[in-house]
Amino acid sequence: MIYFEKVSKLYDGDTTPALEDVTLSVAPKEFISIVGHSGAGKTTLIKMLLAEEPPTSGAVFFESVNIQELPSSALYHYRRRIGTVFQDFRLIPHKTAYENIAFAMEAAGRGDDEIASDVPHILELIDLTDKKNHFPHQLSGGEQQRVAIGRAIINQPDVIVADEPTGNLDPINTYEIVQILKKINELGTTVLITTHNKGVVDSVGRRVITMDRGRIVRDDAKGQFIL
Amino acid sequence: MIWTAIRRVSISGIKNFIRSGAVSFATVLIMTVTLSIIGALILLSALLNYTLTTIRNKVDVNVYFVTTAAQSDILTLQHKLTQLPQVQSVSFTSRAQALVAFRARYANDQLTLQALNELGSNPLDASLSIKAKEPSQYANIVSFLNAGPALSAGGTSIIDRINYEQNKTVINRLSLIINTTQKVGIAIVLLFAIASIIIALATVRLAIYTARDEISVMRLVGASNAYIRGPFIVAGVIAGIIAALLVLLLMLPATWYTSNLTTTWFGGFNFFEYYRIHFLMLTSSLIGAGILLGGTASFLAIRRYLTV
């Protein structure tokens, strides 16, 4: 489904590469945790997948299509197939919880009837029905992250990419977010998360890729990793 | 589908504008200053045109005829002159009318009137007063008169004299002043307009800079560039319209107040009357400028955040 072929990335002005010769494949319905210290290259890997950064060498394929070769007019169609969740939530500050989730559907060109039926369902799933009219600054960190997950899954994407989704959360909220992501994966969506939280990796208990200084140093299907 | 997108973009733009209170307020404020400058430039252009037209109307060339010239010959020449493309108007003054005007002008000068009476006959010439469309065109009109002199039935010229040569220096100088003033006026208007547009652009750019994270999120959830850009353009247009309406509102007391002070100064040009008579033109110009400014500034400012 996703294939990184000998991908390297050297940012302008840097002397050491953020990614070096990374080859990696992701099958449909997998739940992969990517672990590593800060600067290991986890976020760069995610940015490549989201076509936010081009590789310096190598290629990233999504269902056999080299995403670097996608014209900019096709890029937003591609991004609609990937749901994204970030450590800092990245909600639109002047939209309510309902509007933040609905925005992803509006952007995908969904009809008003669909939005009116699907968004309340997702709000119920993330247990925020009673706070649907709250703005992000009126919600706790955990609640904001749940809205972000709701926004990521509303268009039923093929993949959920979560970059340190529990980085700003307390243990209880961390547990809840991991449970939601596991549930999403059980329903058939591929999930890729980056984290340096051992508890999260253990809780997921699935394939773990360990990164260090831009390289993959371990890829273990049984959840073993080096930190 | 397209109408749904337009409706969503419009609603989103209106909500963005309302919810981004302080940023929207600052944008409206700067655009009000910008449009005020544009409004003031419209008024100053009108004043400049009024002044130049007044000066132009004061310039004319008079053709005086010999006392024996028949009125029908003079009127034929008047008709010929009226046909010239350079001529704005030609007015005829008969000898009798000239005498009446002379008496009226010197009504308080008994000595002059007594001298006139002693002559026993009307010594004044009939004349044609010619106004050209542009002061620079008098030379051509005089050339026309000199090239084809008006002749009487007896074959002699009926023109006694043309006062162009005496007025030539003044007319040429006025032409130069009018042309230079127009060019300088246009340059100043353009300079201020460009400067104010740059200020407005910088402000809108700053407003959109504060929303750069939001734009990146929109891109990541798969919004098309047009869908991301739309609400920002709508918000920019709203700011432009509100600013234009504010300027129109502010111009009401401003023109009224300045009119009281300056009407006599500016040779009868009344700012308030101009504002009242040309209200529709001012409204459409300022709202049009506001929409164009807000929309274009937003379009340009957001462009840099939509790459990749």
Coordinates of C-alpha atoms in Angstrom, one line a residue:
Chain A
M1 CA 0.0 0.0 0.0
I2 CA 2.8 2.4 1.0
Y3 CA 6.3 2.0 -0.1
F4 CA 9.4 4.1 0.7
E5 CA 12.1 3.2 -1.8
K6 CA 15.6 4.2 -0.6
V7 CA 14.4 7.6 0.5
S8 CA 16.9 10.2 1.7
K9 CA 16.3 13.8 2.8
L10 CA 18.8 16.5 3.4
Y11 CA 17.3 19.8 4.4
D12 CA 18.8 23.0 3.0
G13 CA 21.7 24.2 5.3
D14 CA 22.0 20.8 7.1
T15 CA 25.1 18.7 6.8
T16 CA 23.6 15.4 8.2
P17 CA 20.5 13.9 6.4
A18 CA 17.2 13.8 8.2
L19 CA 16.5 10.5 6.4
E20 CA 19.1 8.2 4.9
D21 CA 18.4 5.4 2.5
V22 CA 15.0 4.4 4.1
T23 CA 13.2 1.5 2.6
L24 CA 9.9 0.6 4.1
S25 CA 6.6 -1.0 3.1
V26 CA 3.2 -0.8 4.8
A27 CA 0.5 -3.3 4.0
P28 CA -3.3 -2.5 4.2
K29 CA -4.9 -2.7 7.7
E30 CA -1.5 -2.7 9.5
F31 CA -1.0 -0.7 12.7
I32 CA 2.6 0.5 12.8
S33 CA 4.4 2.4 15.5
I34 CA 7.4 4.3 14.5
V35 CA 9.7 5.0 17.5
G36 CA 12.9 7.0 18.0
H37 CA 14.4 9.9 19.9
S38 CA 13.8 13.5 18.8
G39 CA 15.6 14.1 15.5
A40 CA 15.5 10.4 14.5
G41 CA 13.5 11.3 11.3
K42 CA 10.0 10.2 12.3
T43 CA 8.3 13.5 11.5
T44 CA 10.3 13.8 8.2
L45 CA 9.0 10.4 7.2
I46 CA 5.4 11.4 7.9
K47 CA 5.9 14.7 5.9
M48 CA 7.1 12.7 2.9
L49 CA 4.1 10.5 3.1
L50 CA 1.8 13.6 3.2
A51 CA 3.8 15.2 0.3
E52 CA 4.7 18.1 2.4
E53 CA 8.4 17.6 1.7
P54 CA 10.0 16.1 -1.4
P55 CA 12.7 13.5 -0.9
T56 CA 16.3 14.5 -1.9
S57 CA 16.6 11.0 -3.4
G58 CA 14.5 7.9 -3.6
A59 CA 10.7 7.8 -4.0
V60 CA 7.5 7.4 -2.0
F61 CA 4.7 5.3 -3.5
F62 CA 1.1 5.1 -2.5
E63 CA -0.7 2.3 -4.1
S64 CA 2.1 2.1 -6.8
V65 CA 1.8 5.8 -7.6
N66 CA 4.9 7.9 -7.0
I67 CA 3.4 10.8 -5.0
Q68 CA 6.1 13.2 -6.0
E69 CA 4.9 12.9 -9.6
L70 CA 1.3 13.9 -8.7
P71 CA 0.4 17.2 -10.2
S72 CA -0.6 19.8 -7.6
S73 CA -4.2 19.6 -8.8
A74 CA -4.3 15.9 -7.8
L75 CA -2.5 16.4 -4.5
Y76 CA -5.5 17.4 -2.5
H77 CA -7.4 14.3 -3.7
Y78 CA -4.5 12.2 -2.5
R79 CA -4.5 13.9 0.9
R80 CA -8.2 13.2 1.3
R81 CA -7.2 9.5 1.5
I82 CA -5.0 10.1 4.5
G83 CA -6.3 11.2 7.8
T84 CA -3.8 13.2 9.9
V85 CA -3.4 13.7 13.6
F86 CA -0.7 15.8 15.2
Q87 CA 0.8 16.3 18.7
D88 CA -0.4 20.0 18.7
F89 CA -3.9 19.0 17.4
R90 CA -3.8 21.6 14.6
L91 CA -7.5 22.4 14.8
I92 CA -8.8 25.6 13.1
P93 CA -9.1 28.0 16.0
H94 CA -12.2 29.9 15.0
K95 CA -14.2 26.9 14.1
T96 CA -16.2 24.9 16.6
A97 CA -15.6 21.1 17.2
Y98 CA -18.5 20.4 14.9
E99 CA -17.2 22.8 12.2
N100 CA -13.7 21.4 12.4
I101 CA -14.9 17.9 11.7
A102 CA -17.4 19.1 9.1
F103 CA -14.7 21.1 7.3
A104 CA -12.9 17.9 6.2
M105 CA -16.2 16.7 4.6
E106 CA -16.9 20.1 3.0
A107 CA -13.4 20.2 1.6
A108 CA -14.0 16.7 0.1
G109 CA -17.1 18.1 -1.6
R110 CA -19.6 16.1 0.5
G111 CA -23.2 17.1 0.5
D112 CA -25.0 18.9 3.3
D113 CA -27.2 15.9 4.1
E114 CA -24.2 13.7 4.5
I115 CA -22.5 16.2 6.7
A116 CA -25.6 16.6 8.9
S117 CA -25.8 12.8 9.4
D118 CA -22.1 11.8 9.7
V119 CA -20.7 14.6 11.9
P120 CA -23.1 13.9 14.9
H121 CA -22.2 10.2 14.5
I122 CA -18.5 10.9 14.8
L123 CA -19.0 13.3 17.7
E124 CA -20.8 10.5 19.5
L125 CA -18.0 8.1 18.7
I126 CA -15.4 10.5 20.2
D127 CA -17.8 11.3 23.0
L128 CA -18.0 15.1 22.4
T129 CA -21.6 15.5 21.4
D130 CA -22.2 17.8 24.3
K131 CA -19.3 20.0 23.3
K132 CA -19.9 20.2 19.6
N133 CA -20.3 24.0 19.7
H134 CA -17.1 24.6 21.7
F135 CA -14.1 26.3 20.1
P136 CA -10.7 24.6 20.4
H137 CA -9.6 26.9 23.2
Q138 CA -12.6 25.8 25.2
L139 CA -11.6 22.2 25.1
S140 CA -9.0 20.2 27.1
G141 CA -5.9 18.7 25.3
G142 CA -7.5 15.3 25.2
E143 CA -10.8 16.6 23.8
Q144 CA -9.0 18.6 21.2
Q145 CA -7.1 15.5 20.1
R146 CA -10.4 13.6 19.9
V147 CA -11.7 16.3 17.6
A148 CA -8.6 15.9 15.5
I149 CA -9.2 12.2 15.3
G150 CA -12.8 12.8 14.4
R151 CA -11.7 15.1 11.6
A152 CA -9.1 12.5 10.4
I153 CA -11.6 9.6 10.2
I154 CA -14.7 11.5 9.0
N155 CA -13.9 10.9 5.3
Q156 CA -13.1 7.2 5.9
P157 CA -9.5 7.5 4.7
D158 CA -7.3 4.5 3.7
V159 CA -4.6 5.5 6.2
I160 CA -4.5 7.4 9.5
V161 CA -1.2 9.1 10.2
A162 CA -0.7 10.2 13.7
D163 CA 2.5 12.2 14.5
E164 CA 3.1 12.0 18.3
P165 CA -0.7 12.0 19.0
T166 CA -0.2 11.6 22.7
G167 CA 2.8 13.9 23.2
N168 CA 0.8 16.6 24.9
L169 CA -1.6 14.4 26.8
D170 CA -1.8 13.0 30.4
P171 CA -1.8 9.1 30.8
I172 CA -5.6 8.8 31.0
N173 CA -6.1 10.8 27.7
T174 CA -3.2 8.9 26.2
Y175 CA -4.9 5.6 26.9
E176 CA -8.2 6.9 25.5
I177 CA -6.6 8.1 22.3
V178 CA -4.7 4.8 21.8
Q179 CA -7.9 2.9 22.3
I180 CA -9.7 5.0 19.7
L181 CA -6.8 4.4 17.2
K182 CA -6.9 0.7 17.8
K183 CA -10.6 0.7 17.3
I184 CA -10.2 2.5 14.0
N185 CA -7.6 0.0 12.9
E186 CA -9.9 -2.9 13.8
L187 CA -12.5 -1.4 11.5
G188 CA -10.0 -1.8 8.6
T189 CA -8.0 1.5 8.4
T190 CA -4.2 1.4 8.2
V191 CA -2.7 3.3 11.1
L192 CA 0.8 4.8 11.3
I193 CA 1.8 6.5 14.5
T194 CA 5.1 8.0 15.6
T195 CA 5.8 8.1 19.3
H196 CA 8.6 7.9 21.9
N197 CA 6.2 6.8 24.6
K198 CA 7.0 3.1 25.5
G199 CA 3.6 2.7 27.1
V200 CA 1.8 3.6 23.8
V201 CA 4.0 1.1 21.9
D202 CA 3.4 -1.7 24.5
S203 CA -0.3 -0.9 24.5
V204 CA -0.6 -1.2 20.7
G205 CA 1.6 -4.4 20.7
R206 CA 1.9 -4.5 16.9
R207 CA 4.7 -3.9 14.3
V208 CA 7.3 -1.4 15.5
I209 CA 9.9 0.4 13.4
T210 CA 12.8 1.9 15.4
M211 CA 14.6 4.9 13.8
D212 CA 17.9 6.5 14.8
R213 CA 19.6 9.4 13.1
G214 CA 17.6 9.1 9.9
R215 CA 17.9 5.3 9.5
I216 CA 15.7 2.4 10.3
V217 CA 17.6 0.4 12.9
R218 CA 14.9 -2.2 13.7
D219 CA 11.7 -3.3 12.1
D220 CA 9.9 -5.9 14.4
A221 CA 6.6 -7.4 13.7
K222 CA 6.2 -8.5 17.3
G223 CA 6.4 -5.1 18.9
Q224 CA 10.1 -5.2 19.9
F225 CA 12.0 -1.9 19.8
I226 CA 15.1 -0.1 20.9
L227 CA 14.8 3.2 22.8
Chain B
M1 CA -22.2 21.5 -6.6
I2 CA -20.5 24.7 -7.6
W3 CA -23.3 26.7 -5.8
T4 CA -22.8 24.6 -2.7
A5 CA -19.1 25.4 -2.8
I6 CA -19.8 29.1 -3.3
R7 CA -22.3 29.2 -0.5
R8 CA -19.9 27.3 1.9
V9 CA -17.0 29.6 1.0
S10 CA -19.1 32.7 1.5
I11 CA -20.5 31.5 4.9
S12 CA -17.0 30.5 6.0
G13 CA -15.6 33.9 4.9
I14 CA -18.3 35.8 6.8
K15 CA -17.7 33.6 9.9
N16 CA -13.9 34.0 9.6
F17 CA -14.3 37.8 9.4
I18 CA -16.6 38.0 12.5
R19 CA -14.6 35.5 14.6
S20 CA -11.2 37.0 13.8
G21 CA -12.3 40.1 15.6
A22 CA -9.1 42.1 16.2
V23 CA -7.4 41.1 13.0
S24 CA -10.5 42.0 11.0
F25 CA -10.8 45.3 12.8
A26 CA -7.1 46.2 12.1
T27 CA -7.6 45.3 8.4
V28 CA -10.8 47.4 8.1
L29 CA -9.0 50.3 9.8
I30 CA -6.0 50.2 7.4
M31 CA -8.3 49.8 4.4
T32 CA -10.3 52.8 5.7
V33 CA -7.1 54.9 5.7
T34 CA -6.3 53.6 2.2
L35 CA -9.7 54.3 0.8
S36 CA -9.8 57.7 2.5
I37 CA -6.7 58.6 0.5
I38 CA -8.3 57.3 -2.7
G39 CA -11.5 59.3 -1.8
A40 CA -9.5 62.4 -1.1
L41 CA -7.6 62.0 -4.4
I42 CA -11.0 61.8 -6.2
L43 CA -12.0 65.1 -4.6
L44 CA -8.7 66.7 -5.3
S45 CA -8.8 65.5 -9.0
A46 CA -12.3 67.1 -9.3
L47 CA -10.9 70.4 -7.8
L48 CA -8.0 70.3 -10.2
N49 CA -10.3 69.8 -13.2
Y50 CA -12.6 72.5 -12.0
T51 CA -9.7 75.0 -11.6
L52 CA -8.2 74.1 -15.0
T53 CA -11.6 74.4 -16.7
T54 CA -12.1 77.8 -15.1
I55 CA -8.8 78.9 -16.3
R56 CA -9.4 77.5 -19.8
N57 CA -12.8 79.3 -20.0
K58 CA -11.0 82.6 -19.2
V59 CA -8.9 82.3 -22.4
D60 CA -10.3 83.4 -25.7
V61 CA -9.3 85.0 -29.0
N62 CA -11.3 87.9 -30.4
V63 CA -11.6 88.8 -34.1
Y64 CA -12.5 92.4 -34.7
F65 CA -14.2 93.4 -38.0
V66 CA -13.9 96.6 -40.0
T67 CA -16.9 99.0 -39.4
T68 CA -18.0 98.5 -42.9
A69 CA -18.3 94.7 -42.6
A70 CA -21.8 93.3 -43.3
Q71 CA -23.3 91.3 -40.5
S72 CA -24.2 88.5 -42.9
D73 CA -20.5 88.1 -43.9
I74 CA -19.5 88.0 -40.2
L75 CA -22.2 85.4 -39.4
T76 CA -20.9 83.3 -42.4
L77 CA -17.5 83.4 -40.9
Q78 CA -18.9 82.5 -37.5
H79 CA -20.6 79.4 -39.1
K80 CA -17.3 78.4 -40.7
L81 CA -15.5 78.7 -37.4
T82 CA -18.1 76.7 -35.6
Q83 CA -17.4 73.8 -38.0
L84 CA -13.8 73.6 -37.0
P85 CA -13.0 70.6 -34.7
Q86 CA -10.8 72.7 -32.4
V87 CA -13.5 75.2 -31.7
Q88 CA -15.7 74.9 -28.7
S89 CA -17.8 78.0 -29.2
V90 CA -18.0 81.3 -31.2
S91 CA -20.1 84.2 -30.0
F92 CA -20.9 87.2 -32.0
T93 CA -21.0 90.8 -30.7
S94 CA -22.6 93.4 -33.0
R95 CA -21.4 96.9 -33.1
A96 CA -24.5 98.0 -31.2
Q97 CA -24.0 95.3 -28.5
A98 CA -20.4 96.4 -28.1
L99 CA -21.5 100.0 -27.6
V100 CA -24.1 99.0 -25.0
A101 CA -21.4 96.9 -23.2
F102 CA -19.0 99.8 -23.4
R103 CA -21.5 102.2 -21.9
A104 CA -22.3 99.8 -19.1
R105 CA -18.6 99.3 -18.4
Y106 CA -17.8 103.0 -18.2
A107 CA -21.1 104.0 -16.6
N108 CA -19.2 105.7 -13.8
D109 CA -16.6 107.3 -16.1
Q110 CA -18.3 110.4 -17.3
L111 CA -15.3 111.7 -19.2
T112 CA -15.0 108.6 -21.4
L113 CA -18.8 108.6 -22.1
Q114 CA -18.7 112.3 -22.9
A115 CA -15.9 111.7 -25.4
L116 CA -17.9 108.9 -27.0
N117 CA -20.9 111.1 -27.3
E118 CA -18.8 113.8 -29.0
L119 CA -17.8 111.4 -31.7
G120 CA -21.5 111.3 -32.8
S121 CA -21.3 107.8 -34.3
N122 CA -20.5 104.3 -33.0
P123 CA -16.7 103.8 -33.3
L124 CA -16.7 100.2 -32.0
D125 CA -16.2 97.1 -34.2
A126 CA -18.3 94.0 -34.3
S127 CA -16.4 91.0 -33.1
L128 CA -16.4 87.3 -32.8
S129 CA -15.1 85.7 -29.5
I130 CA -13.7 82.3 -30.1
K131 CA -13.1 79.7 -27.4
A132 CA -11.0 76.7 -28.4
K133 CA -11.4 73.3 -26.8
E134 CA -7.7 73.4 -25.7
P135 CA -5.7 76.6 -25.3
S136 CA -2.9 75.1 -27.5
Q137 CA -5.3 75.0 -30.5
Y138 CA -5.7 78.8 -30.8
A139 CA -2.6 79.0 -33.1
N140 CA -4.4 76.6 -35.6
I141 CA -7.6 78.6 -35.5
V142 CA -5.7 81.9 -36.1
S143 CA -3.8 80.2 -39.0
F144 CA -7.2 79.2 -40.5
L145 CA -8.4 82.8 -40.3
N146 CA -5.1 84.1 -41.9
A147 CA -5.1 81.5 -44.6
G148 CA -8.6 82.1 -45.8
P149 CA -9.3 85.7 -45.0
A150 CA -13.0 86.6 -44.9
L151 CA -13.8 88.8 -47.7
S152 CA -16.7 91.2 -48.3
A153 CA -18.7 91.3 -51.5
G154 CA -16.3 93.9 -52.8
G155 CA -13.3 91.5 -52.3
T156 CA -11.7 93.3 -49.4
S157 CA -10.9 91.6 -46.1
I158 CA -13.5 92.3 -43.4
I159 CA -11.2 91.4 -40.5
D160 CA -9.6 94.4 -38.9
R161 CA -7.5 92.7 -36.3
I162 CA -7.1 89.5 -34.2
N163 CA -5.9 89.9 -30.6
Y164 CA -4.0 86.6 -30.7
E165 CA -0.5 88.0 -31.0
Q166 CA -1.0 90.2 -27.9
N167 CA -2.3 87.2 -25.9
K168 CA 0.0 84.6 -27.5
T169 CA 2.6 84.5 -24.7
V170 CA -0.1 84.3 -22.0
I171 CA -2.0 81.6 -23.8
N172 CA 1.1 79.5 -24.4
R173 CA 2.2 79.9 -20.8
L174 CA -1.3 78.9 -19.6
S175 CA -1.3 75.9 -22.0
L176 CA 2.1 74.8 -20.5
I177 CA 0.8 75.3 -16.9
I178 CA -2.4 73.4 -17.6
N179 CA -0.6 70.5 -19.2
T180 CA 2.1 70.3 -16.5
T181 CA -0.4 70.6 -13.7
Q182 CA -2.4 67.7 -15.3
K183 CA 0.6 65.5 -15.6
V184 CA 1.9 66.3 -12.1
G185 CA -1.7 65.8 -10.7
I186 CA -1.9 62.3 -12.4
A187 CA 1.6 61.4 -11.1
I188 CA 0.7 62.4 -7.5
V189 CA -2.7 60.6 -7.7
L190 CA -0.9 57.5 -8.9
L191 CA 1.9 57.7 -6.4
F192 CA -0.5 58.0 -3.4
A193 CA -2.8 55.3 -4.8
I194 CA 0.1 52.9 -5.2
A195 CA 1.5 53.8 -1.8
S196 CA -1.9 53.2 -0.1
I197 CA -2.4 49.9 -2.0
I198 CA 1.0 48.7 -0.8
I199 CA 0.0 49.5 2.8
A200 CA -3.3 47.7 2.4
L201 CA -1.5 44.7 0.8
A202 CA 1.0 44.5 3.7
T203 CA -1.8 44.6 6.3
V204 CA -3.8 41.8 4.6
R205 CA -0.6 39.8 4.2
L206 CA -0.1 40.2 7.9
A207 CA -3.6 39.1 8.6
I208 CA -3.2 36.0 6.5
Y209 CA 0.3 35.3 8.0
T210 CA -1.5 34.9 11.4
A211 CA -3.6 32.2 9.7
R212 CA -0.8 30.3 8.1
D213 CA -1.1 27.3 10.4
E214 CA -4.8 27.1 9.7
I215 CA -4.0 27.2 6.0
S216 CA -1.6 24.3 6.3
V217 CA -4.3 22.3 8.2
M218 CA -6.7 23.0 5.5
R219 CA -4.2 21.6 2.9
L220 CA -3.6 18.5 5.0
V221 CA -7.3 17.6 5.3
G222 CA -7.4 17.7 1.5
A223 CA -9.0 21.1 0.7
S224 CA -8.4 22.4 -2.8
N225 CA -6.5 25.6 -3.2
A226 CA -9.6 27.4 -4.4
Y227 CA -11.5 26.1 -1.3
I228 CA -8.8 27.4 1.0
R229 CA -8.4 30.7 -0.7
G230 CA -12.1 31.4 -1.0
P231 CA -13.0 32.4 2.6
F232 CA -9.9 34.6 2.8
I233 CA -10.9 36.5 -0.3
V234 CA -14.5 36.8 1.0
A235 CA -13.2 38.2 4.3
G236 CA -10.9 40.6 2.4
V237 CA -13.9 41.8 0.2
I238 CA -16.0 42.3 3.3
A239 CA -13.2 44.4 4.9
G240 CA -13.0 46.4 1.7
I241 CA -16.8 47.0 1.6
I242 CA -17.0 48.0 5.2
A243 CA -14.0 50.3 4.8
A244 CA -15.6 51.9 1.7
L245 CA -18.9 52.5 3.6
L246 CA -17.0 54.0 6.5
V247 CA -15.1 56.4 4.2
L248 CA -18.4 57.5 2.5
L249 CA -19.8 58.1 6.0
L250 CA -16.7 60.1 7.1
M251 CA -16.7 62.1 3.9
L252 CA -20.1 63.6 4.7
P253 CA -19.0 65.7 7.7
A254 CA -15.5 66.2 6.2
T255 CA -16.7 67.7 2.9
W256 CA -19.4 69.7 4.7
Y257 CA -16.8 71.2 7.1
T258 CA -14.2 71.9 4.5
S259 CA -16.7 73.4 2.1
N260 CA -17.6 76.1 4.7
L261 CA -14.0 77.0 4.9
T262 CA -12.7 76.7 1.4
T263 CA -15.5 77.4 -1.2
T264 CA -14.4 81.0 -1.6
W265 CA -10.7 79.9 -1.7
F266 CA -11.2 77.5 -4.5
G267 CA -13.1 79.8 -6.8
G268 CA -16.5 78.4 -6.1
F269 CA -15.6 74.7 -5.9
N270 CA -17.8 73.2 -3.2
F271 CA -16.6 69.8 -1.8
F272 CA -19.9 69.1 -0.1
E273 CA -21.9 69.8 -3.3
Y274 CA -19.6 67.6 -5.3
Y275 CA -20.0 64.8 -2.7
R276 CA -23.8 65.2 -2.9
I277 CA -24.1 65.4 -6.7
H278 CA -21.6 62.6 -7.3
F279 CA -22.6 60.4 -4.4
L280 CA -23.4 57.4 -6.6
M281 CA -20.1 57.7 -8.5
L282 CA -18.2 58.0 -5.2
T283 CA -20.1 55.1 -3.7
S284 CA -19.4 52.8 -6.7
S285 CA -15.8 53.9 -7.0
L286 CA -15.0 53.4 -3.3
I287 CA -16.9 50.1 -3.0
G288 CA -15.3 48.9 -6.2
A289 CA -11.9 49.9 -5.0
G290 CA -12.5 48.3 -1.6
I291 CA -13.6 45.0 -3.3
L292 CA -10.7 45.0 -5.7
L293 CA -8.2 45.9 -3.0
G294 CA -9.5 43.4 -0.4
G295 CA -10.0 40.6 -2.9
T296 CA -6.7 41.1 -4.8
A297 CA -4.7 41.6 -1.6
S298 CA -6.0 38.4 -0.1
F299 CA -5.5 36.5 -3.3
L300 CA -1.9 37.6 -3.6
A301 CA -1.1 37.2 0.1
I302 CA -2.4 33.7 0.4
R303 CA -0.7 32.5 -2.7
R304 CA 2.6 31.8 -1.0
Y305 CA 1.0 29.5 1.6
L306 CA -0.6 27.3 -1.1
T307 CA 2.6 25.9 -2.7
V308 CA 3.4 22.2 -2.3

